[in-house]
Short mmCIF file of C-alpha atoms in Angstrom, two decimals:
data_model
loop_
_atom_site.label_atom_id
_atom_site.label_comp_id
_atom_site.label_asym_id
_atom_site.label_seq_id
_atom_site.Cartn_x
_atom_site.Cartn_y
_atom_site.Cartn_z
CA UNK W 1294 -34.57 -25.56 19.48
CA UNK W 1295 -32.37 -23.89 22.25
CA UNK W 1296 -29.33 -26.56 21.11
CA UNK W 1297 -29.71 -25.45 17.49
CA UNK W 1298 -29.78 -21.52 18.16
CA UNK W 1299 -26.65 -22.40 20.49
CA UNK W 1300 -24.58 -24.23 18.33
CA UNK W 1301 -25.12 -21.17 15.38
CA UNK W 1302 -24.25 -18.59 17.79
CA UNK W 1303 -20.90 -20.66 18.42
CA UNK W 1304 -20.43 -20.98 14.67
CA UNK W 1305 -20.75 -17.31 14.14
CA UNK W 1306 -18.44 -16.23 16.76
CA UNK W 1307 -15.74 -18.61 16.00
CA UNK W 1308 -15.86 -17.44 12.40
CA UNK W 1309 -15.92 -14.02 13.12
CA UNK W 1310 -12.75 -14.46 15.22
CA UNK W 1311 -11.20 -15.85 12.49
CA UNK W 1312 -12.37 -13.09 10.11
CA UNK W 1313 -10.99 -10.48 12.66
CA UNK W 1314 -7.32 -12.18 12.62
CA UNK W 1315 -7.37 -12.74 9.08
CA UNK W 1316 -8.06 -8.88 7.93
CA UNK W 1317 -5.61 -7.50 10.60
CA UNK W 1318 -2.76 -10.02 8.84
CA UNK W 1319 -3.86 -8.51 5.07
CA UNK W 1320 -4.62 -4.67 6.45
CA UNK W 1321 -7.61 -3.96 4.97
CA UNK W 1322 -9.31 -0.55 4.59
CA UNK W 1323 -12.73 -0.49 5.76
CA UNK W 1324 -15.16 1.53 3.35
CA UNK W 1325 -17.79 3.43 4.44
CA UNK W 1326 -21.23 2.43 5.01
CA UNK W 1327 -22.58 2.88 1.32
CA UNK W 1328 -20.30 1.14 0.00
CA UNK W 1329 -20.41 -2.52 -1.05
CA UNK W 1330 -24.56 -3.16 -1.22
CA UNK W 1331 -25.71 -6.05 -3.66
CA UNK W 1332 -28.82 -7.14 -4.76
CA UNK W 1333 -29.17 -10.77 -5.40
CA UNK W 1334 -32.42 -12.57 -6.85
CA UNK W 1335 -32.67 -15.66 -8.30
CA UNK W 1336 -34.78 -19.15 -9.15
CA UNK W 1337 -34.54 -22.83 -8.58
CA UNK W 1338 -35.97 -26.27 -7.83
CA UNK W 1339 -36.81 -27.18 -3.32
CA UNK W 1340 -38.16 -29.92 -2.24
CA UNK W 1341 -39.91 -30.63 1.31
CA UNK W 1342 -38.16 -33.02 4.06
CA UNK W 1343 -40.32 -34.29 6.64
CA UNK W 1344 -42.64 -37.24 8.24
CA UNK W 1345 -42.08 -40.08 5.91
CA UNK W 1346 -41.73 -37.67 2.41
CA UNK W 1347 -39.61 -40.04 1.37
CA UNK W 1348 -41.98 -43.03 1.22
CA UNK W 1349 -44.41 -41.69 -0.13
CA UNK W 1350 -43.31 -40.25 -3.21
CA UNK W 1351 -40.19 -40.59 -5.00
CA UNK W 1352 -37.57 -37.73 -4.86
CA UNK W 1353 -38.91 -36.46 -8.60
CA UNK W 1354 -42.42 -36.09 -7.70
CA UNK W 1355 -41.38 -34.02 -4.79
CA UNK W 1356 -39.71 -31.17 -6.34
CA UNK W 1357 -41.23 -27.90 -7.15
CA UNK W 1358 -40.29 -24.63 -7.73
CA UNK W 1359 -38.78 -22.07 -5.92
CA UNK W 1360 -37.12 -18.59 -5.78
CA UNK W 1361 -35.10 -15.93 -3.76
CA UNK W 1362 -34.65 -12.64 -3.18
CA UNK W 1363 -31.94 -10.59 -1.11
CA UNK W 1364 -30.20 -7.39 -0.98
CA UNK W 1365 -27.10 -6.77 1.67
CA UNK W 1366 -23.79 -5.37 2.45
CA UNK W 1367 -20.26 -6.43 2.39
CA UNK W 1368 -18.50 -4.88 5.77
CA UNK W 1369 -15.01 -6.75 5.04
CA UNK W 1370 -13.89 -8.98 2.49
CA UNK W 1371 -14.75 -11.47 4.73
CA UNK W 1372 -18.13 -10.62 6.94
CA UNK W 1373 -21.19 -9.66 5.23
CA UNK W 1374 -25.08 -9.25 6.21
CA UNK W 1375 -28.02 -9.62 3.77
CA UNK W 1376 -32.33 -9.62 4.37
CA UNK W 1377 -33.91 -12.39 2.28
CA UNK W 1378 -36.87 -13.72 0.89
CA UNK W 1379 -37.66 -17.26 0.11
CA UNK W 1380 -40.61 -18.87 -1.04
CA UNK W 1381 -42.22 -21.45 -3.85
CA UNK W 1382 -44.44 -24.24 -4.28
CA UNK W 1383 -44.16 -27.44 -1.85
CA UNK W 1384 -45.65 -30.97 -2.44
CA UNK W 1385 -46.17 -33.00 0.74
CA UNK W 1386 -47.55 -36.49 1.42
CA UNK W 1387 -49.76 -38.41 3.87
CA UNK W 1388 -48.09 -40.60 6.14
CA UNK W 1389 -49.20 -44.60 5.70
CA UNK W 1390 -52.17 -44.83 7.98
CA UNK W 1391 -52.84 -41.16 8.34
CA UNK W 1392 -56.65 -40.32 7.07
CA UNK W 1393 -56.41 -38.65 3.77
CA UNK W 1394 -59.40 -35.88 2.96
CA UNK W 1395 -61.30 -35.22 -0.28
CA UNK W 1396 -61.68 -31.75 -1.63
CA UNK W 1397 -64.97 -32.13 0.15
CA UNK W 1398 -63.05 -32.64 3.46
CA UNK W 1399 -64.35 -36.36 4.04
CA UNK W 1400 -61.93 -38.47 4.73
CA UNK W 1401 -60.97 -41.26 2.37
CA UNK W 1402 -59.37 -44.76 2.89
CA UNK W 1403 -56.15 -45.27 1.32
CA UNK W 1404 -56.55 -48.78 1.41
CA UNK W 1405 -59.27 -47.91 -1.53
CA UNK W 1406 -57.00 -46.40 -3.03
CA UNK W 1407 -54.80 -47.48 -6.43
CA UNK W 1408 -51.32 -48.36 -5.82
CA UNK W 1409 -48.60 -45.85 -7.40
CA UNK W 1410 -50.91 -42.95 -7.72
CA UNK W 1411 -49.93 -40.12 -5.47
CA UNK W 1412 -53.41 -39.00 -4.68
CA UNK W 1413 -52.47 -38.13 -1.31
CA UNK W 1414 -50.51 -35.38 -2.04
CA UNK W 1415 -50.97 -32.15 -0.88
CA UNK W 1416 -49.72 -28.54 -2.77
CA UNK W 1417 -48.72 -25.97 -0.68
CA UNK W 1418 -47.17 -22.08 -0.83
CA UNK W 1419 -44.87 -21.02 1.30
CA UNK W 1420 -42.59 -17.75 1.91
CA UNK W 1421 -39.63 -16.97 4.68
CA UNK W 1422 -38.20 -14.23 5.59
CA UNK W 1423 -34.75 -14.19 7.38
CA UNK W 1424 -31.03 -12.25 7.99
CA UNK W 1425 -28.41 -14.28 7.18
CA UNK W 1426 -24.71 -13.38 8.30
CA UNK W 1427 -22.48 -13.85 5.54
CA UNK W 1428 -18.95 -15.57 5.76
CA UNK W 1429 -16.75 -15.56 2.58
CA UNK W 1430 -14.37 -18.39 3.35
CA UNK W 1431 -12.04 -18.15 0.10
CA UNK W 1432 -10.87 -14.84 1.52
CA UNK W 1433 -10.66 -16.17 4.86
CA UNK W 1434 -8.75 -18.62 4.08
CA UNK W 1435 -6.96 -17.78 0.85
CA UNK W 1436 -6.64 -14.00 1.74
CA UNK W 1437 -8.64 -11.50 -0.19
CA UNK W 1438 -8.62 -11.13 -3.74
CA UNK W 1439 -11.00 -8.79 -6.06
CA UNK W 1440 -10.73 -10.21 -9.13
CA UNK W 1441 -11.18 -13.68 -7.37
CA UNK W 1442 -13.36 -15.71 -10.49
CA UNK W 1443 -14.87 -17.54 -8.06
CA UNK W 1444 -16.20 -17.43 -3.88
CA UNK W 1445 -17.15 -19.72 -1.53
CA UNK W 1446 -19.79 -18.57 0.88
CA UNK W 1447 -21.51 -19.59 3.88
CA UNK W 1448 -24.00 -18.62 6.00
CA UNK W 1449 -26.41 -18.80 8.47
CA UNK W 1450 -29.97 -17.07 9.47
CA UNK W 1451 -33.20 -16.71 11.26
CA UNK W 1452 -36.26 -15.12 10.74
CA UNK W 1453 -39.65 -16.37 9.73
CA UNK W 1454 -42.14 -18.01 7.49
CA UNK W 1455 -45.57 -18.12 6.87
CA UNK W 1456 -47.72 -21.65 5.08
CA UNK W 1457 -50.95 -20.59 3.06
CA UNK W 1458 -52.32 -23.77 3.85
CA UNK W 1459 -51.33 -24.19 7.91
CA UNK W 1460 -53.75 -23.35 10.32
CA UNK W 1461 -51.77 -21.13 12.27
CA UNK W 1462 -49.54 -19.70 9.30
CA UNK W 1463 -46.13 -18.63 10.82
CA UNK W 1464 -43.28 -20.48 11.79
CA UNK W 1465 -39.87 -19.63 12.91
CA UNK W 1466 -37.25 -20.61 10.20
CA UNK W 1467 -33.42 -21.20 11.18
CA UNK W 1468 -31.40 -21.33 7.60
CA UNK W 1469 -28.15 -22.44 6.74
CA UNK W 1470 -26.60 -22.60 3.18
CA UNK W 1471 -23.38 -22.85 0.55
CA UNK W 1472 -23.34 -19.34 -1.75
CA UNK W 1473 -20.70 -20.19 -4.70
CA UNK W 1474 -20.46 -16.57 -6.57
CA UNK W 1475 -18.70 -16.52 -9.94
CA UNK W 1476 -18.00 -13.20 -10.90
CA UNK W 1477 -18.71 -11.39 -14.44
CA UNK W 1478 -17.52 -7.81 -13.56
CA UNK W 1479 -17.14 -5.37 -11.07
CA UNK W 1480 -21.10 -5.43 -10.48
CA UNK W 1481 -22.20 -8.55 -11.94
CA UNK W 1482 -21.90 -11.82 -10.70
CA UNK W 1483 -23.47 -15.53 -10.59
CA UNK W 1484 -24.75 -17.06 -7.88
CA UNK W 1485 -25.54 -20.65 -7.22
CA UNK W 1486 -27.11 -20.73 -3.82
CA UNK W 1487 -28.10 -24.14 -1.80
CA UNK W 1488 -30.09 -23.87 1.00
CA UNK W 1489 -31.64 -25.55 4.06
CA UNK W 1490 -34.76 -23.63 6.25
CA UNK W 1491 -35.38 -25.26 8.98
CA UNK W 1492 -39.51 -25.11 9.74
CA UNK W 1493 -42.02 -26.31 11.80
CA UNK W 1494 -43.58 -29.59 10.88
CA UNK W 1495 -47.02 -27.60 10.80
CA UNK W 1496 -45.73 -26.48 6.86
CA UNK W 1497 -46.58 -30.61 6.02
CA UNK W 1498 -50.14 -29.60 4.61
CA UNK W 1499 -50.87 -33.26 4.32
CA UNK W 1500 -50.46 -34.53 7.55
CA UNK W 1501 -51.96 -31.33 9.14
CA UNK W 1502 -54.95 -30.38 7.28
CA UNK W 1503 -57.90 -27.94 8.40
CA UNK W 1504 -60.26 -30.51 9.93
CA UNK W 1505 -57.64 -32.67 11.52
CA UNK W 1506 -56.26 -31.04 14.49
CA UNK W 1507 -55.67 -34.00 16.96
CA UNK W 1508 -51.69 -33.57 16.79
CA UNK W 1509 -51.52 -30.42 15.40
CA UNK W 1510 -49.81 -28.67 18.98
CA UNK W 1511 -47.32 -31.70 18.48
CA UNK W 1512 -44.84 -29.77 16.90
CA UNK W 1513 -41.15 -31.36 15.58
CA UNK W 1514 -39.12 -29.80 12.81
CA UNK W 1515 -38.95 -30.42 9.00
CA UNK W 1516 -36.81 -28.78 6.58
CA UNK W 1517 -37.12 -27.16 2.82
CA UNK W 1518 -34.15 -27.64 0.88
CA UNK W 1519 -33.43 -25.33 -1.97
CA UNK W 1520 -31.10 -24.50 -4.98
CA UNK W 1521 -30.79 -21.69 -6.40
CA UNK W 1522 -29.42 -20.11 -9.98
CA UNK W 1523 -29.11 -16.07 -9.98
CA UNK W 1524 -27.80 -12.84 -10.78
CA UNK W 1525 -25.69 -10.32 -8.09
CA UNK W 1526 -25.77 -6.95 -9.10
CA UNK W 1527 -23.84 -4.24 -7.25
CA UNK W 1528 -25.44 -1.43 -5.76
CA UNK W 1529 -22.72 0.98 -4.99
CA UNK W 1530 -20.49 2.97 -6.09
CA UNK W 1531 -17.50 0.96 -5.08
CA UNK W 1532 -17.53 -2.75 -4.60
CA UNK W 1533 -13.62 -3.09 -3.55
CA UNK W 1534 -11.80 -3.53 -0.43
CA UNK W 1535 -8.46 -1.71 -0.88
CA UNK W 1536 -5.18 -3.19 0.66
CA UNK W 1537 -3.28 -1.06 3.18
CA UNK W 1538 0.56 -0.37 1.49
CA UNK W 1539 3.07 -0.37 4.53
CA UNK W 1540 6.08 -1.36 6.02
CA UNK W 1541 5.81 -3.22 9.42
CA UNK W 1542 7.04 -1.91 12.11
CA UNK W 1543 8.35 -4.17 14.86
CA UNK W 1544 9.37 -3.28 18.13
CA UNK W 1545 11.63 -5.74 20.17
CA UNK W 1546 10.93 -4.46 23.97
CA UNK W 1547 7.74 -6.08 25.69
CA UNK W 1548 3.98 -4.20 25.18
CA UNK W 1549 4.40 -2.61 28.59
CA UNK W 1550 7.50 -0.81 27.83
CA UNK W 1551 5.76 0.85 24.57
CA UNK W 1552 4.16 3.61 26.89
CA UNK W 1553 7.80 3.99 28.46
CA UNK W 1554 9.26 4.52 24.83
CA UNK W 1555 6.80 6.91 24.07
CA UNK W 1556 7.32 8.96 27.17
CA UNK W 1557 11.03 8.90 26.29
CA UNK W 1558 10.94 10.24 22.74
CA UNK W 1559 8.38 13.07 23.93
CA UNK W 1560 10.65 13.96 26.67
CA UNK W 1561 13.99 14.59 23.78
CA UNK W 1562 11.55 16.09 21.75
CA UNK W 1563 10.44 18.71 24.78
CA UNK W 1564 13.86 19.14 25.78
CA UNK W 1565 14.98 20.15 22.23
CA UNK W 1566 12.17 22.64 21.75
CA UNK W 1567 13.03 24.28 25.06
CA UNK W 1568 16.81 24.96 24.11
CA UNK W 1569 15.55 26.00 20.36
CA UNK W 1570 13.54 28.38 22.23
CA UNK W 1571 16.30 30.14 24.70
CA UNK W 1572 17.90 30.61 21.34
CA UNK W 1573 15.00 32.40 19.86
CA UNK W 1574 14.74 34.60 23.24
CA UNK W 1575 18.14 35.50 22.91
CA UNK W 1576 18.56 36.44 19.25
CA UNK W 1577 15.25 38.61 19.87
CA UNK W 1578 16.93 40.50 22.81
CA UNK W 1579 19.82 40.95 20.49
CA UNK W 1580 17.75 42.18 17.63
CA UNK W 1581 15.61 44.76 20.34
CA UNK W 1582 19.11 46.28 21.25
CA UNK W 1583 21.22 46.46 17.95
CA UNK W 1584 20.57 50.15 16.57
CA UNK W 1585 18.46 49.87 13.36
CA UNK W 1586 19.37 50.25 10.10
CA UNK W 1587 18.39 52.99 7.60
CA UNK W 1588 18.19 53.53 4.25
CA UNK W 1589 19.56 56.90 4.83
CA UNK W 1590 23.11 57.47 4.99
CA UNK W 1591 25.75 61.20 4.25
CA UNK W 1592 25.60 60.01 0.85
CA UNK W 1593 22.03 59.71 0.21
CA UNK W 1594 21.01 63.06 1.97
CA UNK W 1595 21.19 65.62 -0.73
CA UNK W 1596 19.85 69.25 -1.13
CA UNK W 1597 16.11 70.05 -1.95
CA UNK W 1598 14.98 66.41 -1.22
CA UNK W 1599 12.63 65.87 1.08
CA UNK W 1600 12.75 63.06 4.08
CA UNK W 1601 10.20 62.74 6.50
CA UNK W 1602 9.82 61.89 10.64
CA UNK W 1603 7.04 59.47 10.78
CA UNK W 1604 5.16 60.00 14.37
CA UNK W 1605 2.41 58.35 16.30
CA UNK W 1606 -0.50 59.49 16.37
CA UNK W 1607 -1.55 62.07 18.66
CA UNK W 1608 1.82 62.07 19.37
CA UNK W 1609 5.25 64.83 18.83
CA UNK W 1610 7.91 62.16 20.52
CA UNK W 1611 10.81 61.29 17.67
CA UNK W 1612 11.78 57.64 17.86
CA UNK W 1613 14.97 56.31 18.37
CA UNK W 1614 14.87 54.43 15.00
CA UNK W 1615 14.63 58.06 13.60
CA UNK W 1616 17.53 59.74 14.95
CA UNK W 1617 19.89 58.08 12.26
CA UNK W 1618 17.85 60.60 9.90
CA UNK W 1619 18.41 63.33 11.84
CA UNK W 1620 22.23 62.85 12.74
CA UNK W 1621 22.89 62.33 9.14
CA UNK W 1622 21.05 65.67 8.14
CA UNK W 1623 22.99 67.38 11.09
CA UNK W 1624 26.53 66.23 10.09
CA UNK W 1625 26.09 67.43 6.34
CA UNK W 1626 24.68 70.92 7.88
CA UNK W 1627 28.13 71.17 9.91
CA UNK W 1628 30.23 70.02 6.66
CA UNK W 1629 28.31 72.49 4.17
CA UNK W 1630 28.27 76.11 5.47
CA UNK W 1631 26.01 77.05 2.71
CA UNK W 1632 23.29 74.85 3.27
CA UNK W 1633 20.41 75.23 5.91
CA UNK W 1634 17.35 73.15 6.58
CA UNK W 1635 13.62 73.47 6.35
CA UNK W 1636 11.07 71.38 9.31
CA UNK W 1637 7.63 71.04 8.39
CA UNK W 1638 5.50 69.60 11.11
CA UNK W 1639 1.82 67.64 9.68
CA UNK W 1640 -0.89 65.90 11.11
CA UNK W 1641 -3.30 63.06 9.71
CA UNK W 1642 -6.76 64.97 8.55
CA UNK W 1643 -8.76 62.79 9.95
CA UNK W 1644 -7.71 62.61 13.39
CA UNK W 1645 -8.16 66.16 16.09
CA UNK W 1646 -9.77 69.15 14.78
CA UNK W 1647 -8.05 71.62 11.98
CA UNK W 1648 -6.67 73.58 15.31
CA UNK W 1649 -5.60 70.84 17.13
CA UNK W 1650 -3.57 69.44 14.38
CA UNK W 1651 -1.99 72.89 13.71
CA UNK W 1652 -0.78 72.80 17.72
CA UNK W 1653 0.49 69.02 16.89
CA UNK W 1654 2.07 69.66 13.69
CA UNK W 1655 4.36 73.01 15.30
CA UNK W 1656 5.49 70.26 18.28
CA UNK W 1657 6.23 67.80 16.23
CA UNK W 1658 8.47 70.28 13.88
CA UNK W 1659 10.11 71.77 16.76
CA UNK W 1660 11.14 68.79 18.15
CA UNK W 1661 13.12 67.60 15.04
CA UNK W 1662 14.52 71.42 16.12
CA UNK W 1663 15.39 70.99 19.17
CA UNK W 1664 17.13 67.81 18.73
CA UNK W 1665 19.62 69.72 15.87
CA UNK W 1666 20.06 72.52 18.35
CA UNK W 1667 20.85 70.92 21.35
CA UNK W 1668 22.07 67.15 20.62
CA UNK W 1669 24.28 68.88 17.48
CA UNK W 1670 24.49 72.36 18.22
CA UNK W 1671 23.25 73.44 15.19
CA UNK W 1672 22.37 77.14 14.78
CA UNK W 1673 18.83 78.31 14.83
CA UNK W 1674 19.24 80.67 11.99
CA UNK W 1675 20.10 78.10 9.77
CA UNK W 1676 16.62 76.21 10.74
CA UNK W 1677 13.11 76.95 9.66
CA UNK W 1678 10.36 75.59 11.74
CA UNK W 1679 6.97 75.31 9.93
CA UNK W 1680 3.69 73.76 11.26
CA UNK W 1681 0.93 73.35 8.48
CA UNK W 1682 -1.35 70.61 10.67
CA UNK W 1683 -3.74 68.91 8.06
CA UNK W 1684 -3.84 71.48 5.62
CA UNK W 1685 -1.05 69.27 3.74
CA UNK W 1686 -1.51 65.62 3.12
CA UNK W 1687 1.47 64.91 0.79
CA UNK W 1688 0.67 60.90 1.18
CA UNK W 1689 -1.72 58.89 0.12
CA UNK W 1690 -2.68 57.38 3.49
CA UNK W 1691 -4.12 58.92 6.29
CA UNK W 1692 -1.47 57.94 8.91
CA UNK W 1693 1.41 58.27 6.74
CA UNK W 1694 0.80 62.21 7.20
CA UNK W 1695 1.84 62.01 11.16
CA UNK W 1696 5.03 63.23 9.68
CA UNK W 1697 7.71 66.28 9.80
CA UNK W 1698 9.23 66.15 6.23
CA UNK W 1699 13.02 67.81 6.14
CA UNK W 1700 14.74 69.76 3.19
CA UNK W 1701 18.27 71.20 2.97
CA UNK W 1702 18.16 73.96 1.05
CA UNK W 1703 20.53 76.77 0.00
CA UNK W 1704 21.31 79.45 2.87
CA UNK W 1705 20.85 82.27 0.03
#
C-alpha cells in the first residue's frame, strides 16, 4: 500500500513539473478562481478483478453496470482537480473449493452442483468516492489549444468506498484512469472515461460472505475496472485560458548582474530628475523676482473709469504687484493738468464691525494717497480721499470688496 501511494505521489510531481515548464514557455494567463468549473456525469459497463474472477465466469457474465459523477476546476490548461462519485452493480464468484451459501446461509457443495451454471455468483452494490488530480497531456505536450476537438487526460485519485454487502463496508480506493474529451462547444463536451479503483479484496461478496469470517482480516487488493460514456457541461462563465501577447525580452549579462542593471538605470534616472529639478528652482526664483505684469498700462487708464487696489484682509498694506496701477495713474495725473483723482477705501461686510471697517477702509484709501504724494509728488488738492467701510459692496464676492477703487476725474 505504502509503494503504491509512493509511486503516485512521484507521478504527480513529475507531471506537475512538467506542467509548470510547459505554461511558462506558452505564457498563460491564469483566471480567477470561478472560472473554468465543469460538471461531468456519465454511464457505462465495470466489471470486478479479483481471486480467481476469471475462472469462474467468463468475461461477459461479469459485467454490470455502472456510472459516474464529478464536478471540478481547470487551474491551467494543463492541471486540473475534480470530486467524484463512482458506483454500480458488481458480480463476483466463489473461488474452486471455497464453501458456497444458500439464501438460507447453509453452505452448499459445489461438487453437487451442475457444470456451467454460475450459481455461485454473488451481486453486489458498490459506491467510491475520491479527488482525482487532473493532467491534460495534449496541452502538455502539444501546447494549449481551445478549440482542440479532442483531449487526452489522465489522472489519478484517492478517497473511499463503501460495499452493501461487506461486513465492514468501507474501503480505501486508489484510482487511476484515461479521460478522452471531445468537445461540442464552449460548454459542452464528450467524455469517454476508463477507469481502474483499486479496493480491498473485502468488496468480493462471494468469497467473503456474512457467516464466513475465517480470512476475512486477510486483506489483499482487487480492482473495479470501468468505462464510461458522458456529457461535460461548463459551469462558468469563462472556460478559456487566454495567451499572453509579448515580445521576449532577453538580457545577455548573467542573473546576478540583473540587480546591478537595475541599480544603474535608477541611478540615470535619479540623476536626471535632480538636474530637471535645479532647473525648476531656478526658473521659480526668476519668476519671484521679475516685476509682474498688468493689464493696466498709460493707454488703458482713462477718465471716469474706475480701477481698484485689492487688499488683504484686515489689512491697509498696497502690494508690490499693485504699484504698476498706481504709477500709471500718477504719470497721466502729471501729463494732464486738468485731471485729478478720486480714492475710495472699502472693506468686506462680513469681516470687523460697521466701525471697524470704516477705520480700515480710510487707511487703506490713504495709503494709495500717500504713495501719489510722496513716491510721485503729486499734489494733495488734486486727490480726494474717501473711506465708505462696508457700506459699499460694488462686487459680488465678499473678499473682492477689500479694495480702494480709483477714478480720474475732471479738476472742474
Amino acid at each position: 500500500m505504502k509503494k503504491i501511494f509512493l509511486i503516485l505521489f512521484l507521478s504527480l510531481h513529475s507531471v506537475y513539473l512538467l506542467s509548470q515548464e510547459s505554461l511558462t514557455n506558452q505564457k498563460i494567463v491564469f483566471n480567477d478562481f470561478w472560472d473554468n468549473w465543469f460538471l461531468n456525469f456519465g454511464g457505462g459497463t465495470g466489471v470486478y478483478f479479483g481471486g480467481k474472477q476469471h475462472k469462474e465466469a467468463n468475461f461477459i457474465d461479469r459485467l454490470n453496470w455502472a456510472a459516474t459523477l464529478n464536478t471540478g476546476k481547470w487551474f491551467s490548461p494543463v492541471i486540473g482537480a475534480r470530486l467524484t462519485f463512482q458506483g454500480g452493480k458488481k458480480h463476483t464468484f466463489n473461488v474452486n473449493g471455497k464453501p458456497v451459501f444458500d439464501i438460507n446461509g447453509e453452505p452448499i457443495d459445489l461438487n453437487t452442483l451442475e457444470p456451467g451454471k454460475f450459481h455461485h455468483m454473488t451481486r453486489g452494490y458498490y459506491i467510491t468516492v475520491h479527488a482525482d488530480a487532473l493532467f491534460n497531456f495534449s496541452n502538455l505536450f502539444y501546447g494549449y489549444k481551445y478549440d482542440r476537438l479532442y483531449n487526452l487526460i489522465t489522472y489519478a485519485g484517492a478517497g473511499i468506498g463503501t460495499d452493501r454487502n461487506a461486513i465492514d463496508n468501507n474501503s480505501p480506493v486508489i484510482v487511476l484512469g484515461l479521460l478522452n474529451t471531445f468537445k461540442i462547444n464552449e460548454k459542452l463536451a464528450i467524455s469517454f472515461d476508463i477507469s481502474g479503483q483499486v479496493v480491498q479484496s473485502k468488496f468480493n461478496d462471494a468469497q467473503y460472505q456474512r457467516k464466513w469470517v475465517k480470512s476475512y482480516k486477510k486483506q489483499d487488493w482487487d480492482c473495479i475496472g470501468s468505462i464510461n460514456v458522458g456529457l461535460i457541461i461548463g459551469l462558468s462563465r469563462k472556460q478559456k485560458f487566454d495567451k499572453i501577447n509579448c515580445d521576449t525580452v532577453i538580457i545577455n549579462k548573467p542573473e546576478n548582474n540583473i540587480d546591478e542593471i537595475l541599480l544603474s538605470k535608477l541611478s540615470k534616472q535619479i540623476d536626471s530628475l535632480a538636474k530637471e529639478n535645479k532647473n525648476l528652482i531656478k526658473e521659480l526664483e526668476i519668476a519671484r523676482n521679475k516685476k509682474p505684469d498688468t493689464i493696466y498700462s498709460k493707454e488703458f487708464i482713462i477718465k471716469n473709469n474706475p480701477y481698484s487696489i485689492p487688499f488683504d484682509i484686515n489689512s491697509s498694506l498696497i502690494k508690490s504687484r499693485q504699484e504698476a496701477v498706481i504709477y500709471d495713474i500718477a504719470d497721466l495725473l502729471k501729463k494732464n493738468k486738468d485731471l485729478k483723482v478720486e480714492i475710495v477705501g472699502l472693506a468686506d461686510k462680513n469681516t470687523g464691525s460697521p466701525k471697524f471697517n470704516e477705520i480700515l477702509s480710510i487707511k487703506r484709501a490713504k495709503a494709495v494717497e500717500n504713495k501719489l504724494i510722496k513716491d510721485y509728488g503729486i499734489s494733495p488738492n488734486r486727490i480726494i480721499t474717501l473711506g465708505k467701510g462696508d457700506t459699499v459692496q460694488p462686487y459680488p464676492k465678499n473678499q473682492w470688496n477689500r479694495v480702494v477703487i480709483i477714478t480720474l476725474v475732471d479738476s472742474n
